[in-house]
CSV table of C-alpha atoms and ligand atoms in Angstrom, one decimal:
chain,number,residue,atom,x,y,z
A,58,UNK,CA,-7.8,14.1,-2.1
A,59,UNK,CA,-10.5,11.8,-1.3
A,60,UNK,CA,-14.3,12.1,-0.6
A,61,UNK,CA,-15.0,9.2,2.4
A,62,UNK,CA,-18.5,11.2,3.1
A,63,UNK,CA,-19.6,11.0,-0.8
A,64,UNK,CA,-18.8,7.1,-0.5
A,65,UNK,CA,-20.1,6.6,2.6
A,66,UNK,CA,-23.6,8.5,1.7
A,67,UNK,CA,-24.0,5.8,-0.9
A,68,UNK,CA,-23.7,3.0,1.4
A,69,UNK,CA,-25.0,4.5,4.4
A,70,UNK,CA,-28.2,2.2,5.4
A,71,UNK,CA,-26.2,-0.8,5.1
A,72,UNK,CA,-23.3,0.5,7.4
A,73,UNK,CA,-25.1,2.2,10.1
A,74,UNK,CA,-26.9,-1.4,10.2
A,75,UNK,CA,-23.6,-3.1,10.5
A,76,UNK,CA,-22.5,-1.0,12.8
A,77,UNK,CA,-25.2,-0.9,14.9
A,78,UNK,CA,-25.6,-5.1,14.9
A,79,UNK,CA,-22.2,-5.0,16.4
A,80,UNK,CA,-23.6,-2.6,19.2
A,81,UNK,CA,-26.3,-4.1,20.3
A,82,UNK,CA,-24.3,-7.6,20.6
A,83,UNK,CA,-21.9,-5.7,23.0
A,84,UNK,CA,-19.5,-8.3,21.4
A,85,UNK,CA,-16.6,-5.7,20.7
A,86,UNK,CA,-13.4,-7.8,20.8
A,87,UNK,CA,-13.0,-10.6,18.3
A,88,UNK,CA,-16.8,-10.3,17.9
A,89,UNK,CA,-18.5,-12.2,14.8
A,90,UNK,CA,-17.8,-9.9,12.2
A,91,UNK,CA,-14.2,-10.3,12.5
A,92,UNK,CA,-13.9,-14.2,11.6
A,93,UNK,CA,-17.1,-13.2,8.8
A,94,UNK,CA,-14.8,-10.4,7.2
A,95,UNK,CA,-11.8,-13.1,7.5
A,96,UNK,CA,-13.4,-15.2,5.8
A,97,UNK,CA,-14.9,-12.9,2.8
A,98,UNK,CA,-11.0,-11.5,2.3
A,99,UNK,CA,-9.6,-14.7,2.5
A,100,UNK,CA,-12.1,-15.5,-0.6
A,101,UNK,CA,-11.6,-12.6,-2.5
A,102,UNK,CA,-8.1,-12.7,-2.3
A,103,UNK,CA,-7.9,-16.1,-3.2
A,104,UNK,CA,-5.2,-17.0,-0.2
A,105,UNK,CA,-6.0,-19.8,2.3
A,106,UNK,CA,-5.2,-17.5,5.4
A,107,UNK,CA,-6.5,-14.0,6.4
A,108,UNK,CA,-5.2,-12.9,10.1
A,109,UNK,CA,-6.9,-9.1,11.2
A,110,UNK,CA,-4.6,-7.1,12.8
A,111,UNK,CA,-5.1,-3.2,14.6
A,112,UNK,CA,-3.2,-1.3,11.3
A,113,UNK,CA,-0.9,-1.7,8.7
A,114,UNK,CA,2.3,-1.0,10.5
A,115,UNK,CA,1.3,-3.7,12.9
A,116,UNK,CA,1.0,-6.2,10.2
A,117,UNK,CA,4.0,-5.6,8.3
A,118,UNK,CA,5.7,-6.2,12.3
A,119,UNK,CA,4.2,-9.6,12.8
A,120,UNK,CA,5.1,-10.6,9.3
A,121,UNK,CA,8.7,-10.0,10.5
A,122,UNK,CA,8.4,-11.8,13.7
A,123,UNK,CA,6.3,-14.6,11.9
A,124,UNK,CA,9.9,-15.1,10.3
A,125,UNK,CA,11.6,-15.7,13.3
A,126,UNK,CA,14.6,-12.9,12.4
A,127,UNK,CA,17.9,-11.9,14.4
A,128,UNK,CA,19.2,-8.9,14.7
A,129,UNK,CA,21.6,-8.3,12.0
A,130,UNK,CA,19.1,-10.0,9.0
A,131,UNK,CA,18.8,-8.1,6.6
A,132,UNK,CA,15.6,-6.9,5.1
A,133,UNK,CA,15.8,-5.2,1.2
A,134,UNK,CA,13.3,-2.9,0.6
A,135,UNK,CA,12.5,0.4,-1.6
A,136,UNK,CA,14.2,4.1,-0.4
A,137,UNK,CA,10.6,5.1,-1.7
A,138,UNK,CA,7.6,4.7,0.6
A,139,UNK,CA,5.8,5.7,3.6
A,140,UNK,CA,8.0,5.2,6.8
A,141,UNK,CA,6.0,2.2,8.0
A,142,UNK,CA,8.2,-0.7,6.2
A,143,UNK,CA,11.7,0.8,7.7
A,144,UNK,CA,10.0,1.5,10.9
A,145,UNK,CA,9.4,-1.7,11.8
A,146,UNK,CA,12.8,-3.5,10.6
A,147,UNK,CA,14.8,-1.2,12.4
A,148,UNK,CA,11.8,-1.6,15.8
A,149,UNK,CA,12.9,-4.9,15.5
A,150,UNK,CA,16.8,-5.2,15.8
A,151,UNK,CA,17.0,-6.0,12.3
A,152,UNK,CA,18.8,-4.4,9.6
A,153,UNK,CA,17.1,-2.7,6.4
A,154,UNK,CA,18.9,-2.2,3.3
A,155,UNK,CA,16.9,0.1,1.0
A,156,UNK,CA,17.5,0.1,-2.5
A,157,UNK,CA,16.2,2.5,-5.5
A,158,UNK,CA,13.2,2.3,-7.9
A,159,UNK,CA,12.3,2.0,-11.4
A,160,UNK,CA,11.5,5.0,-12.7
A,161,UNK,CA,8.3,4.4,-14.8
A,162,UNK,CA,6.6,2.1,-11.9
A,163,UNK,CA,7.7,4.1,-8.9
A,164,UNK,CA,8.1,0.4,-7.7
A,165,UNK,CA,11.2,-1.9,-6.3
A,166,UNK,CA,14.3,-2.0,-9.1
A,167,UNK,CA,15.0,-5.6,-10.0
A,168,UNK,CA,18.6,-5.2,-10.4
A,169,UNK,CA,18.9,-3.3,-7.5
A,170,UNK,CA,17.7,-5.9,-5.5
A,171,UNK,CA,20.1,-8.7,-7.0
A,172,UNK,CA,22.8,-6.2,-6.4
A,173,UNK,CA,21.7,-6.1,-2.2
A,174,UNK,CA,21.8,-10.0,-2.2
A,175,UNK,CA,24.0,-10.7,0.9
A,176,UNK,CA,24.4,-14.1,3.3
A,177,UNK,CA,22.3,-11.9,5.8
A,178,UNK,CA,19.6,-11.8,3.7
A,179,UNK,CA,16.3,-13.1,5.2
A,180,UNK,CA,13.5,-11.3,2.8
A,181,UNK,CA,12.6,-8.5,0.5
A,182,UNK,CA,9.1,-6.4,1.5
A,183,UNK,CA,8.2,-5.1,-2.2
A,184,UNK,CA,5.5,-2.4,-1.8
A,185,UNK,CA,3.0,-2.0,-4.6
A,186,UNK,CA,3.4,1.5,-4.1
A,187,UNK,CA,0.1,3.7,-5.6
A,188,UNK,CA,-1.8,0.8,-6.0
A,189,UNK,CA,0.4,-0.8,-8.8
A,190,UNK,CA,1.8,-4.5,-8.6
A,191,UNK,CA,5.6,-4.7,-8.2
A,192,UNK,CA,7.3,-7.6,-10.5
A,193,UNK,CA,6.6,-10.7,-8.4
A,194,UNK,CA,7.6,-12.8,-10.7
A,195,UNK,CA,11.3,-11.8,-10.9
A,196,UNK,CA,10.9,-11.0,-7.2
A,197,UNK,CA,9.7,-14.7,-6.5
A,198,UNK,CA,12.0,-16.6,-8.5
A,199,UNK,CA,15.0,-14.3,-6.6
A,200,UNK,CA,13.2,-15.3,-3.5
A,201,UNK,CA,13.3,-19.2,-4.6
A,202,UNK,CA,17.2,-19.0,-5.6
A,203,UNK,CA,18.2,-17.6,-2.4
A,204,UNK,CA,15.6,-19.3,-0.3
A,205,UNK,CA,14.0,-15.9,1.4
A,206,UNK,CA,11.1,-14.6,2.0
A,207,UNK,CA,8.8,-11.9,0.1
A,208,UNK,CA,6.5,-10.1,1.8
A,209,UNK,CA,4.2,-8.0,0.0
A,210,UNK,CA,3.5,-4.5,1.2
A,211,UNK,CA,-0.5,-4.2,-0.1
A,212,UNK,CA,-1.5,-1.5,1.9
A,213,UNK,CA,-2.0,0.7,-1.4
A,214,UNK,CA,-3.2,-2.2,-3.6
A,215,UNK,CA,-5.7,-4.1,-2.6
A,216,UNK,CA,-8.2,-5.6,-5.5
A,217,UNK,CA,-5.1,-5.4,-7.9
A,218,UNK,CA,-4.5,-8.6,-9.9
A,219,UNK,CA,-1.2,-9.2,-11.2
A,220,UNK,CA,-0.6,-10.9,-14.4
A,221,UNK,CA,2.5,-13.9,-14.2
A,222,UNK,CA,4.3,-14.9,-17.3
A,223,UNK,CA,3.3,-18.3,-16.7
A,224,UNK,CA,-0.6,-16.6,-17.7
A,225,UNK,CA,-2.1,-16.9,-14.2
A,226,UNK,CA,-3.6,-13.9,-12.8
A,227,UNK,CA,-3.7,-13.4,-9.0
A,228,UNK,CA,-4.2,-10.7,-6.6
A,229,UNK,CA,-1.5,-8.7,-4.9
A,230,UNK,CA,-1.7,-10.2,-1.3
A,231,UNK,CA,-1.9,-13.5,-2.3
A,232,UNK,CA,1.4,-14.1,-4.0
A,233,UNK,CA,4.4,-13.4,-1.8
A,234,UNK,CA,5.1,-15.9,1.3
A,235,UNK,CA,3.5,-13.0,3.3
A,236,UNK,CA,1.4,-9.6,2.8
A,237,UNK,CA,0.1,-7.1,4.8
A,238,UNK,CA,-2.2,-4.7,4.4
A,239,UNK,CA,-3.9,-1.8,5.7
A,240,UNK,CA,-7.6,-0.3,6.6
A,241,UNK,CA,-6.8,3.1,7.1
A,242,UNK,CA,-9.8,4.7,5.6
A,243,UNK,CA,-8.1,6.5,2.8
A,244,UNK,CA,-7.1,3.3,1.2
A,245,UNK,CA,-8.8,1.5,-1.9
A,246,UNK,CA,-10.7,-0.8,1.4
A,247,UNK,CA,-10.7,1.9,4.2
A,248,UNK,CA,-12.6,1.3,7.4
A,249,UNK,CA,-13.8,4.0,9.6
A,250,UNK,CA,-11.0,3.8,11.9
A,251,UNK,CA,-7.6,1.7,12.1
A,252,UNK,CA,-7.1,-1.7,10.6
A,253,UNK,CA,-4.6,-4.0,8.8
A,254,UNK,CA,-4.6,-7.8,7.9
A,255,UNK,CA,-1.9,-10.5,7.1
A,256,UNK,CA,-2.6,-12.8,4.3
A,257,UNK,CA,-0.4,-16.2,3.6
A,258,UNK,CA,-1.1,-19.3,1.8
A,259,UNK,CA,1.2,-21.3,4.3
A,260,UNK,CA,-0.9,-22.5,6.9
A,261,UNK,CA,2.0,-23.1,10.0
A,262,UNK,CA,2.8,-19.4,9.2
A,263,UNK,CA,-0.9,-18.5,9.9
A,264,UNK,CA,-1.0,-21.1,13.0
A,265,UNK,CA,2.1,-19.1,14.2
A,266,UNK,CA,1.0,-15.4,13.4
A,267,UNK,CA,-2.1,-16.2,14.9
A,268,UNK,CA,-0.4,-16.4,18.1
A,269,UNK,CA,1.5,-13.8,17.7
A,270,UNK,CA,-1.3,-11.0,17.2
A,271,UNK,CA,-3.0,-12.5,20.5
A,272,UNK,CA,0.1,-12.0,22.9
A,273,UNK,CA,1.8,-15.1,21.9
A,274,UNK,CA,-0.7,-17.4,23.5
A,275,UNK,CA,-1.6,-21.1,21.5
A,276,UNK,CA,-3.7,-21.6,24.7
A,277,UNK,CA,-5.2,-19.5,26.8
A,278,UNK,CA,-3.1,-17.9,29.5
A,279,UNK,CA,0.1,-19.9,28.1
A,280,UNK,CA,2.6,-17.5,26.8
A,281,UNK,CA,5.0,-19.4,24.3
A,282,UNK,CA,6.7,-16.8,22.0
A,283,UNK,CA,6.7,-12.5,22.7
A,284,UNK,CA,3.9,-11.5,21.3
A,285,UNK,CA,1.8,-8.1,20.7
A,286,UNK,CA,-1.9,-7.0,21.1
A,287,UNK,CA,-2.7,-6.5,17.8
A,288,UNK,CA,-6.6,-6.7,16.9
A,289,UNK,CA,-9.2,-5.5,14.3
A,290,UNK,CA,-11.7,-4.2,15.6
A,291,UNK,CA,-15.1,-5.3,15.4
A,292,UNK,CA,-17.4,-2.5,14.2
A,293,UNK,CA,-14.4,-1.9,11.9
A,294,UNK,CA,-15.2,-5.0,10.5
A,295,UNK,CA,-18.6,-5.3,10.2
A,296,UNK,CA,-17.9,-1.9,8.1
A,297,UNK,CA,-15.2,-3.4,6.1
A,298,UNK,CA,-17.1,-6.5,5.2
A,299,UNK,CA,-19.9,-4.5,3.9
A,300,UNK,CA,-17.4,-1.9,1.5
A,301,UNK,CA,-15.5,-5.2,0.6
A,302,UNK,CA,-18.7,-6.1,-1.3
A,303,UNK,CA,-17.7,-2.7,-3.3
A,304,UNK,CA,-14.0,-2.7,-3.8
A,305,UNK,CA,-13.8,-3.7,-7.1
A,306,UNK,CA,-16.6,-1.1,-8.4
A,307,UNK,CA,-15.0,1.6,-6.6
A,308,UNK,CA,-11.2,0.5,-8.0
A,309,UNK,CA,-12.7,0.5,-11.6
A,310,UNK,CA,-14.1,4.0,-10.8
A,311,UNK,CA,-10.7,4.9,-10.1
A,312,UNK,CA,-9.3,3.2,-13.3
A,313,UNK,CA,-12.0,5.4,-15.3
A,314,UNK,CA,-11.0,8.4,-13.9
A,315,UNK,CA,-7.1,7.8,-13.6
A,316,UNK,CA,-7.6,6.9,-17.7
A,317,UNK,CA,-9.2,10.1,-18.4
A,318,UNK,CA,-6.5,12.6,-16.2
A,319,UNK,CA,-4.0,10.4,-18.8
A,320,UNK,CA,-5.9,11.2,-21.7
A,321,UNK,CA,-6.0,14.6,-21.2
A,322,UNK,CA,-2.0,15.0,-19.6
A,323,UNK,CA,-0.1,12.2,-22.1
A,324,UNK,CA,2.5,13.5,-24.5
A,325,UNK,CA,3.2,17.2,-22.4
A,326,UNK,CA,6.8,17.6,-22.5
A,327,UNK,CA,6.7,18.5,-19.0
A,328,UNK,CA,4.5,16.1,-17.8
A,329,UNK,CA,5.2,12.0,-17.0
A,330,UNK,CA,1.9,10.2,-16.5
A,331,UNK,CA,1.8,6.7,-15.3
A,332,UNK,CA,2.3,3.5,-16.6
A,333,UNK,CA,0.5,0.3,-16.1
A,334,UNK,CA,3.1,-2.8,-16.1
A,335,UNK,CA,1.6,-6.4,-15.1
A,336,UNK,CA,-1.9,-6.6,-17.3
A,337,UNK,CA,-4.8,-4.5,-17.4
A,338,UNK,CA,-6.0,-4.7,-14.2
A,339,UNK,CA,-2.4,-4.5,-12.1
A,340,UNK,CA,-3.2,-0.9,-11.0
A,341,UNK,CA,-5.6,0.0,-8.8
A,342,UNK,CA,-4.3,3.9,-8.6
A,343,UNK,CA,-4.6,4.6,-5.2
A,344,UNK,CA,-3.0,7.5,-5.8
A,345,UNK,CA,-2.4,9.0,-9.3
A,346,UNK,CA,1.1,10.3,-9.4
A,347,UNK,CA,2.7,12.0,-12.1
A,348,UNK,CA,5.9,13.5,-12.6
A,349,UNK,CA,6.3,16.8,-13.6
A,350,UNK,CA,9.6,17.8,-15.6
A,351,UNK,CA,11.8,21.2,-15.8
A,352,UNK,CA,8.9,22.9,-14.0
A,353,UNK,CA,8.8,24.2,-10.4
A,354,UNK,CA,6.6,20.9,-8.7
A,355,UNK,CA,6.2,22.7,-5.1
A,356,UNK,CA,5.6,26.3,-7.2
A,357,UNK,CA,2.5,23.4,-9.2
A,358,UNK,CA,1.6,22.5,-5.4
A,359,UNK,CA,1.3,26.2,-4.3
A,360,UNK,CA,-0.6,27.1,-7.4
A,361,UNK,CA,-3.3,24.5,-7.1
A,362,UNK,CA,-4.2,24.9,-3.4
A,363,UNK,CA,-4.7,28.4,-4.0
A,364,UNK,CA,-7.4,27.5,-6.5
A,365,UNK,CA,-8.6,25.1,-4.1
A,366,UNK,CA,-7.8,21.8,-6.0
A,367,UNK,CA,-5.9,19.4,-3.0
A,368,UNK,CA,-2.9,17.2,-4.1
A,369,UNK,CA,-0.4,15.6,-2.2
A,370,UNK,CA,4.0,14.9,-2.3
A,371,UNK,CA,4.2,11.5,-1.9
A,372,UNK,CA,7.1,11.3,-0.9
A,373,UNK,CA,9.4,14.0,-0.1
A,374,UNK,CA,12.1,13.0,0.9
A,375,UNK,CA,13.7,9.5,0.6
A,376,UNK,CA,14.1,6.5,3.1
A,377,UNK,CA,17.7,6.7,3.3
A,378,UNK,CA,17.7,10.4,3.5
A,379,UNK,CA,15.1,10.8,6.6
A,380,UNK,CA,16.5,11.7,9.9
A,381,UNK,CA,15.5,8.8,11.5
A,382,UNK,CA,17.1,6.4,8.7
A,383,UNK,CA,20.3,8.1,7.4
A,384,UNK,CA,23.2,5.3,8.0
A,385,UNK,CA,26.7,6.8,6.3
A,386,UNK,CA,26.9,2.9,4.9
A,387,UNK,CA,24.1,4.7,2.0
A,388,UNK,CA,25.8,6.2,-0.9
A,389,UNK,CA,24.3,8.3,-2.8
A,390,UNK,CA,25.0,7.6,-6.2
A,391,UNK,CA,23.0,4.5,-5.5
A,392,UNK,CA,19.7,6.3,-5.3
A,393,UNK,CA,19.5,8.5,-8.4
A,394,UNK,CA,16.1,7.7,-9.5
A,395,UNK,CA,14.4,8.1,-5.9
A,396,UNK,CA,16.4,11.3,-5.3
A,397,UNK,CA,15.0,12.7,-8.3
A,398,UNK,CA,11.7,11.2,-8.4
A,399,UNK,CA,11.3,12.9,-4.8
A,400,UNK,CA,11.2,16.2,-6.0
A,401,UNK,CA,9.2,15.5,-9.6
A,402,UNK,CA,6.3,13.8,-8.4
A,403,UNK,CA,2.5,15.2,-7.5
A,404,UNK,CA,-0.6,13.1,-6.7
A,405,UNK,CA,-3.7,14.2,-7.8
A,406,UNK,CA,-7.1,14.2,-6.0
A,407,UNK,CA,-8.2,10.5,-6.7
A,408,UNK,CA,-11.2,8.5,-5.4
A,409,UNK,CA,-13.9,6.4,-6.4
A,410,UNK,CA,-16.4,9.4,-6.4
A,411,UNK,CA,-14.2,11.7,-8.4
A,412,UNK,CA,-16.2,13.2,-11.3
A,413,UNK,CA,-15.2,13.5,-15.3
A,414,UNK,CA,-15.5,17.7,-14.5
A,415,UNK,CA,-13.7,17.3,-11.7
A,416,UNK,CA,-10.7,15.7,-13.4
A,417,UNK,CA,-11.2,18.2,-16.0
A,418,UNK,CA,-10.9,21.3,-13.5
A,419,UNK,CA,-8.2,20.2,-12.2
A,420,UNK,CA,-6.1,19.2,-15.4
A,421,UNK,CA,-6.9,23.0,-16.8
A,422,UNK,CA,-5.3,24.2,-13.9
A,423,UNK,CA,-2.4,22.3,-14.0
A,424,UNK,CA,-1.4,23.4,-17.7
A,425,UNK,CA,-2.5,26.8,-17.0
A,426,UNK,CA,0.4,26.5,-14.4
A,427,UNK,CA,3.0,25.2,-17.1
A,428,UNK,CA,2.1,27.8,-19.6
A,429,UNK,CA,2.4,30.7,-17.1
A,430,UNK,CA,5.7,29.7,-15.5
B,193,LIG,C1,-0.7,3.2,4.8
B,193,LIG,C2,0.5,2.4,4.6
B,193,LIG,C3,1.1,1.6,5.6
B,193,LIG,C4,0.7,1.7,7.1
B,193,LIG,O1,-0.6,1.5,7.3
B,193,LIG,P1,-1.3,1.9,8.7
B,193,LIG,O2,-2.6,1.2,8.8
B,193,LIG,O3,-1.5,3.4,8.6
B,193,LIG,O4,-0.4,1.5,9.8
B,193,LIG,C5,2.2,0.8,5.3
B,193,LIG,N1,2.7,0.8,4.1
B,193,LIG,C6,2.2,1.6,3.1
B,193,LIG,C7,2.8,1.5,1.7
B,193,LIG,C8,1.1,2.4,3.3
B,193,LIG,O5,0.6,3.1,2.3
């Protein structure tokens, strides 16, 4: 699905470097290349706060407790997306009410969100799930209204840039109250191990979260909120700051090749390929996910490991319907698009090093499957 040694190859000398710097200054913990990668992602996001964190699940927590929540807020957020974004509501006391997609953007339904509205609600975490922007306009003016929170969930979309209706064009991560992101190194910015961030362009948030990440401490020793130990690493980011430098060739790499599986997969009566929304440039395809219609999908799955071509189910199965989340409050006529979408949709192998005969392979073999079945 990805090729981190192919990318990593290409970039090697400069890493190892980094990496080695870090060693030899035995500064490990909040060393120097943590404040110098702050500062480059604070830039390239265009946001006036950057706070490191150990993952992504981590900072989608502390952007929770940043809000000062009790149990019984209510946080809206999609039925479709890795586990992380419930996780941490429900680790927190705090109640999530998940809501269905639209169908072409795999992202959060506008409607259903206005429809979720309660007095309990506190925020909405939109997810810019596969690398493509949600609507944050609609979601910011709903925000606004109702005086909540967004925060973004960038993990899958960082280096997208979302184009407003007022003709402004800014990066996912810099537009809700809060975002959080993740490292993990199959992401469009992975490092070599675990990482996350927290962006925000309100500086007594930052002050706040800033405490929060560090065990709640303002000053050394003094322990004024519950915190957590939540840190980036430093070798991870003296590696990040170097593939930072190269996030937006390696998302337009991906933008060539998810344009030419299109190309080659648009107008099949079985197949649904993506759709771009927000601008040009609003999708950064972390994954490239198409639905396939009428046709057996897990049969497609089957067919293409045998020939040794990878792809991936994201997701399976719903929020609402995972073990973990059921609630009988759900019904189900509610989630009609995610329901279905769980069982139609494929990703295909996608990465910044994925090659025109690659993509061709692989397409050849998926409509050799539809022909013969
Ligand atoms: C990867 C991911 C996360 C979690 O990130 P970790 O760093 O693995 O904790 C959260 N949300 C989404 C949408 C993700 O894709």
């Amino acid at each position: 699905m990805v090729d981190l040694k192919g990318q990593y190859n290409l970039i090697k000398n400069e890493v190892d470097k980094a990496v080695l710097d870090v060693i030899e200054s035995t500064s490990f913990i909040n060393g120097p290349s943590v404040k110098l990668f702050q500062k480059d992602l604070e830039k390239y996001l265009g946001v006036r706060n950057v706070i490191p964190c150990a993952n992504g699940t981590d900072a989608l927590q502390i952007c929770l407790m940043g809000l000062r929540l009790i149990p019984g807020d209510e946080i809206i957020t999609t039925d479709f997306t890795f586990a992380s974004t419930v996780e941490v509501i429900e680790l927190l006391g705090l109640t999530p009410v998940l809501i269905d997609i639209d169908p072409v953007s795999f992202n959060i339904d506008i409607d259903a969100v206005k429809k979720a509205l309660t007095s309990r609600t506190k925020a909405i975490i939109p997810v810019h799930l596969f690398g493509q922007a949600a609507k944050m306009d609609e979601l910011m003016e709903i925000a606004d209204e109702n005086n909540i929170f967004v925060i973004e969930d960038n993990a899958q979309a960082m280096g997208a840039k979302y184009s407003s209706k007022d003709g402004t064009i800014k990066k996912t991560g810099s537009i809700g109250h809060l975002s959080a992101t993740s490292f993990f190194p199959s992401k469009n910015l992975g490092a070599y191990g675990d990482g996350g961030a927290i962006s925000t362009n309100d500086d007594n948030l930052a002050e706040y979260i800033r405490g929060i990440v560090n065990h709640g401490m303002y000053k050394r020793y003094y322990h004024d909120v519950v915190g957590v130990n939540s840190r980036l690493d430093s070798i991870q980011a003296a590696i990040l700051k170097v593939k930072l430098k190269y996030l937006d060739d390696y998302n337009e790499r991906r933008k060539k090749a998810a344009s030419l599986y299109t190309e080659l997969l648009i107008n099949h009566p079985n197949i649904i390929t993506p759709k771009v929304i927000s601008g040009p440039n609003s999708h950064v395809f972390h994954q490239y996910t198409i639905r396939i219609v009428d046709k057996n999908r897990d049969k497609l799955v089957e067919y293409l490991n045998k020939k040794n071509i990878p792809c991936g189910v994201y997701y399976p199965v719903p929020l609402h319907s995972q073990k973990a989340y059921k609630n009988s409050s759900y019904n189900e006529k509610e989630f009609t698009i995610t329901n279905q979408i769980c069982k139609e949709v494929i990703s295909l192998p996608m990465h910044s090093e994925l090659k025109k005969d690659q993509v061709q392979y692989i397409v050849e073999n998926i409509l050799s499957f539809i022909r013969e079945n």
